[in-house]
Amino acid sequence: MSLMPQVLDRVRRTINVQQKDLHCKNGCGFYGNPQWQGYCSKCFQTHRDEIPPPKPRIKPLNAVKNLLSSLSSSGSHENIEATPSKIKEWARGRQKWISSEAIPRCEMTCRRVEREGDEDAIPEFFGWLQEKMNNDGTSTDEIKVIAQKFERYVLLRAYPIVFCASDADEEKDHALHKRISQLHWVTAVNLDSPIDSEDADVQNSLAISQAHLVEMGTHRVASDKLNCIVSCASELFNALKLSGDGKSSSADAFLPSLIFLILKTNPPHLASNIDYITRFAWPTDIAEGETGYYFTNLCCAVEFLFEGINAASLRMSEQDFDRLMRGEPSRALIFNDCLRRLATGLETLQQLGDRHSILLQEMKSLQNDVDVFRAQLKSQVSDILIEDLALQQ
């Protein structure tokens, strides 16, 4: 991974990223991606000759491969959905080129992946299909339907082969999981996140957000994984809203809060899921819009955990940082935690004191009302007795 330099520099200093920093460094307006050297997918293809080629992907161990195959074959409904007869049935009544051109190309793509392990065949087919629909004058709504159908069909078949498709991918997942485990002590305060993790409602929203992040790994289609990321982000924004006065839910607070959420969740195969989405998602899904924004933030958060997080970014000494990374207690961290708890206790005590003062004032007011009522009642009773005595005489 190689995070966009302007993003990494800003993250190291403030852990806040402005939206303009997430855009393609070529200035096209789409979102960039760390794995594309800061370019969007389209500009990455244009500048590909200038970028050093990636290391060759080594085939994974048989045990890992067999495990992935067994997991991916467990969804019977999805397996039925990825059969040739189903997509041919779906194509009936649609444009003729779908049956005559798109489906044969789609089948050829799947065979290239299944027989030759040719992963590049997938983005090539998606690119051809997008260009075909654009040139054919297909409506925007129909483009979305066709794109989703072919994406699901291809990726449901290709997933056991292309997901976590090398020993290097396994090593990256293990390295990230270990790194996050070492950083378990990092708090929202360390990251300048306004998340109030002590609040019960915030904890509930965080738990839902964590569930969506973990759920991402159970899906085989890139768009389904992206939907989980959007749901995770939406619930995280809700947690931010519950944590403060409205300013807490701003975009500036989102990235550090997302980093905090990842640290508390440590979802399995996070690096592989990001790599899979980057390579096989429909290009416009991660280059623009809501999904593109949230996915780009997720990439930045993971890259920060890999390369950017250090003593300076957390505003602590190198000695304390190294000690905590080794799993040893830090006096400074314990002291800061005690101060935080003391401040929280004092704030609660102040709130109780204020409520006590209000209660005393209300009790005093009630006592005055009772005294007035008693005096009035006494006066009325006295008047009645005098009148009664006068009548008797």
mmCIF file of N, CA and C in Angstrom, residues 49-93:
data_model
loop_
_atom_site.group_PDB
_atom_site.id
_atom_site.type_symbol
_atom_site.label_atom_id
_atom_site.label_comp_id
_atom_site.label_asym_id
_atom_site.label_seq_id
_atom_site.Cartn_x
_atom_site.Cartn_y
_atom_site.Cartn_z
ATOM 1 N N ASP A 49 1.776 3.079 -17.235
ATOM 2 C CA ASP A 49 3.137 2.854 -17.739
ATOM 3 C C ASP A 49 4.180 3.574 -16.890
ATOM 4 N N GLU A 50 3.763 4.637 -16.176
ATOM 5 C CA GLU A 50 4.700 5.410 -15.358
ATOM 6 C C GLU A 50 4.867 4.827 -13.960
ATOM 7 N N ILE A 51 4.006 3.843 -13.611
ATOM 8 C CA ILE A 51 4.002 3.291 -12.255
ATOM 9 C C ILE A 51 4.667 1.921 -12.255
ATOM 10 N N PRO A 52 5.566 1.654 -11.306
ATOM 11 C CA PRO A 52 6.222 0.350 -11.248
ATOM 12 C C PRO A 52 5.192 -0.771 -11.159
ATOM 13 N N PRO A 53 5.382 -1.872 -11.908
ATOM 14 C CA PRO A 53 4.420 -2.969 -11.872
ATOM 15 C C PRO A 53 4.370 -3.627 -10.497
ATOM 16 N N PRO A 54 3.202 -4.144 -10.095
ATOM 17 C CA PRO A 54 3.102 -4.805 -8.793
ATOM 18 C C PRO A 54 3.854 -6.122 -8.789
ATOM 19 N N LYS A 55 4.162 -6.580 -7.588
ATOM 20 C CA LYS A 55 4.842 -7.860 -7.468
ATOM 21 C C LYS A 55 3.919 -8.973 -7.941
ATOM 22 N N PRO A 56 4.480 -10.023 -8.590
ATOM 23 C CA PRO A 56 3.632 -11.118 -9.056
ATOM 24 C C PRO A 56 2.897 -11.779 -7.899
ATOM 25 N N ARG A 57 1.650 -12.150 -8.152
ATOM 26 C CA ARG A 57 0.831 -12.773 -7.129
ATOM 27 C C ARG A 57 1.149 -14.262 -7.057
ATOM 28 N N ILE A 58 1.526 -14.736 -5.901
ATOM 29 C CA ILE A 58 1.866 -16.136 -5.695
ATOM 30 C C ILE A 58 0.611 -16.889 -5.301
ATOM 31 N N LYS A 59 0.384 -18.043 -5.882
ATOM 32 C CA LYS A 59 -0.802 -18.818 -5.575
ATOM 33 C C LYS A 59 -0.803 -19.230 -4.107
ATOM 34 N N PRO A 60 -1.989 -19.202 -3.463
ATOM 35 C CA PRO A 60 -2.052 -19.497 -2.036
ATOM 36 C C PRO A 60 -1.869 -20.972 -1.738
ATOM 37 N N LEU A 61 -1.679 -21.271 -0.463
ATOM 38 C CA LEU A 61 -1.568 -22.643 -0.027
ATOM 39 C C LEU A 61 -2.875 -23.376 -0.298
ATOM 40 N N ASN A 62 -2.798 -24.670 -0.573
ATOM 41 C CA ASN A 62 -3.993 -25.456 -0.885
ATOM 42 C C ASN A 62 -5.010 -25.423 0.247
ATOM 43 N N ALA A 63 -4.525 -25.454 1.488
ATOM 44 C CA ALA A 63 -5.437 -25.462 2.632
ATOM 45 C C ALA A 63 -6.273 -24.198 2.670
ATOM 46 N N VAL A 64 -5.622 -23.055 2.436
ATOM 47 C CA VAL A 64 -6.346 -21.775 2.423
ATOM 48 C C VAL A 64 -7.324 -21.729 1.263
ATOM 49 N N LYS A 65 -6.868 -22.205 0.104
ATOM 50 C CA LYS A 65 -7.697 -22.210 -1.085
ATOM 51 C C LYS A 65 -8.946 -23.066 -0.876
ATOM 52 N N ASN A 66 -8.758 -24.252 -0.316
ATOM 53 C CA ASN A 66 -9.881 -25.151 -0.072
ATOM 54 C C ASN A 66 -10.870 -24.546 0.928
ATOM 55 N N LEU A 67 -10.326 -23.869 1.962
ATOM 56 C CA LEU A 67 -11.189 -23.236 2.953
ATOM 57 C C LEU A 67 -12.038 -22.150 2.320
ATOM 58 N N LEU A 68 -11.421 -21.308 1.494
ATOM 59 C CA LEU A 68 -12.153 -20.240 0.828
ATOM 60 C C LEU A 68 -13.222 -20.802 -0.096
ATOM 61 N N SER A 69 -12.896 -21.898 -0.798
ATOM 62 C CA SER A 69 -13.855 -22.513 -1.706
ATOM 63 C C SER A 69 -15.057 -23.046 -0.947
ATOM 64 N N SER A 70 -14.809 -23.695 0.202
ATOM 65 C CA SER A 70 -15.904 -24.254 0.980
ATOM 66 C C SER A 70 -16.790 -23.160 1.554
ATOM 67 N N LEU A 71 -16.168 -22.046 1.991
ATOM 68 C CA LEU A 71 -16.949 -20.940 2.535
ATOM 69 C C LEU A 71 -17.798 -20.281 1.456
ATOM 70 N N SER A 72 -17.211 -20.090 0.271
ATOM 71 C CA SER A 72 -17.924 -19.382 -0.790
ATOM 72 C C SER A 72 -19.014 -20.236 -1.414
ATOM 73 N N SER A 73 -18.943 -21.546 -1.267
ATOM 74 C CA SER A 73 -19.954 -22.412 -1.864
ATOM 75 C C SER A 73 -21.119 -22.676 -0.921
ATOM 76 N N SER A 74 -21.073 -22.075 0.270
ATOM 77 C CA SER A 74 -22.102 -22.342 1.268
ATOM 78 C C SER A 74 -23.418 -21.651 0.959
ATOM 79 N N GLY A 75 -23.392 -20.561 0.181
ATOM 80 C CA GLY A 75 -24.633 -19.846 -0.123
ATOM 81 C C GLY A 75 -25.329 -20.461 -1.323
ATOM 82 N N SER A 76 -26.283 -21.364 -1.093
ATOM 83 C CA SER A 76 -26.944 -22.083 -2.177
ATOM 84 C C SER A 76 -27.713 -21.138 -3.091
ATOM 85 N N HIS A 77 -28.364 -20.117 -2.508
ATOM 86 C CA HIS A 77 -29.121 -19.166 -3.325
ATOM 87 C C HIS A 77 -28.194 -18.428 -4.285
ATOM 88 N N GLU A 78 -27.044 -17.991 -3.793
ATOM 89 C CA GLU A 78 -26.103 -17.273 -4.646
ATOM 90 C C GLU A 78 -25.523 -18.194 -5.714
ATOM 91 N N ASN A 79 -25.293 -19.454 -5.388
ATOM 92 C CA ASN A 79 -24.775 -20.392 -6.388
ATOM 93 C C ASN A 79 -25.761 -20.579 -7.530
ATOM 94 N N ILE A 80 -27.064 -20.668 -7.190
ATOM 95 C CA ILE A 80 -28.086 -20.800 -8.228
ATOM 96 C C ILE A 80 -28.125 -19.542 -9.084
ATOM 97 N N GLU A 81 -27.956 -18.394 -8.440
ATOM 98 C CA GLU A 81 -27.987 -17.112 -9.146
ATOM 99 C C GLU A 81 -26.865 -16.995 -10.167
ATOM 100 N N ALA A 82 -25.765 -17.711 -9.944
ATOM 101 C CA ALA A 82 -24.590 -17.608 -10.818
ATOM 102 C C ALA A 82 -24.529 -18.734 -11.841
ATOM 103 N N THR A 83 -25.674 -19.271 -12.250
ATOM 104 C CA THR A 83 -25.699 -20.312 -13.282
ATOM 105 C C THR A 83 -26.040 -19.685 -14.629
ATOM 106 N N PRO A 84 -25.479 -20.216 -15.731
ATOM 107 C CA PRO A 84 -25.744 -19.657 -17.063
ATOM 108 C C PRO A 84 -27.227 -19.583 -17.406
ATOM 109 N N SER A 85 -27.996 -20.587 -16.987
ATOM 110 C CA SER A 85 -29.417 -20.594 -17.334
ATOM 111 C C SER A 85 -30.157 -19.407 -16.719
ATOM 112 N N LYS A 86 -29.745 -19.015 -15.520
ATOM 113 C CA LYS A 86 -30.401 -17.905 -14.838
ATOM 114 C C LYS A 86 -30.150 -16.578 -15.546
ATOM 115 N N ILE A 87 -28.927 -16.354 -15.970
ATOM 116 C CA ILE A 87 -28.636 -15.065 -16.618
ATOM 117 C C ILE A 87 -29.232 -15.017 -18.023
ATOM 118 N N LYS A 88 -29.325 -16.172 -18.686
ATOM 119 C CA LYS A 88 -29.967 -16.202 -20.005
ATOM 120 C C LYS A 88 -31.462 -15.944 -19.873
ATOM 121 N N GLU A 89 -32.057 -16.492 -18.832
ATOM 122 C CA GLU A 89 -33.476 -16.253 -18.569
ATOM 123 C C GLU A 89 -33.723 -14.780 -18.277
ATOM 124 N N TRP A 90 -32.812 -14.172 -17.519
ATOM 125 C CA TRP A 90 -32.936 -12.742 -17.198
ATOM 126 C C TRP A 90 -32.825 -11.882 -18.453
ATOM 127 N N ALA A 91 -31.985 -12.299 -19.419
ATOM 128 C CA ALA A 91 -31.711 -11.486 -20.617
ATOM 129 C C ALA A 91 -32.859 -11.479 -21.613
ATOM 130 N N ARG A 92 -33.796 -12.418 -21.495
ATOM 131 C CA ARG A 92 -34.913 -12.466 -22.436
ATOM 132 C C ARG A 92 -35.760 -11.201 -22.325
ATOM 133 N N GLY A 93 -36.094 -10.634 -23.480
ATOM 134 C CA GLY A 93 -36.898 -9.424 -23.499
ATOM 135 C C GLY A 93 -36.096 -8.146 -23.370
#
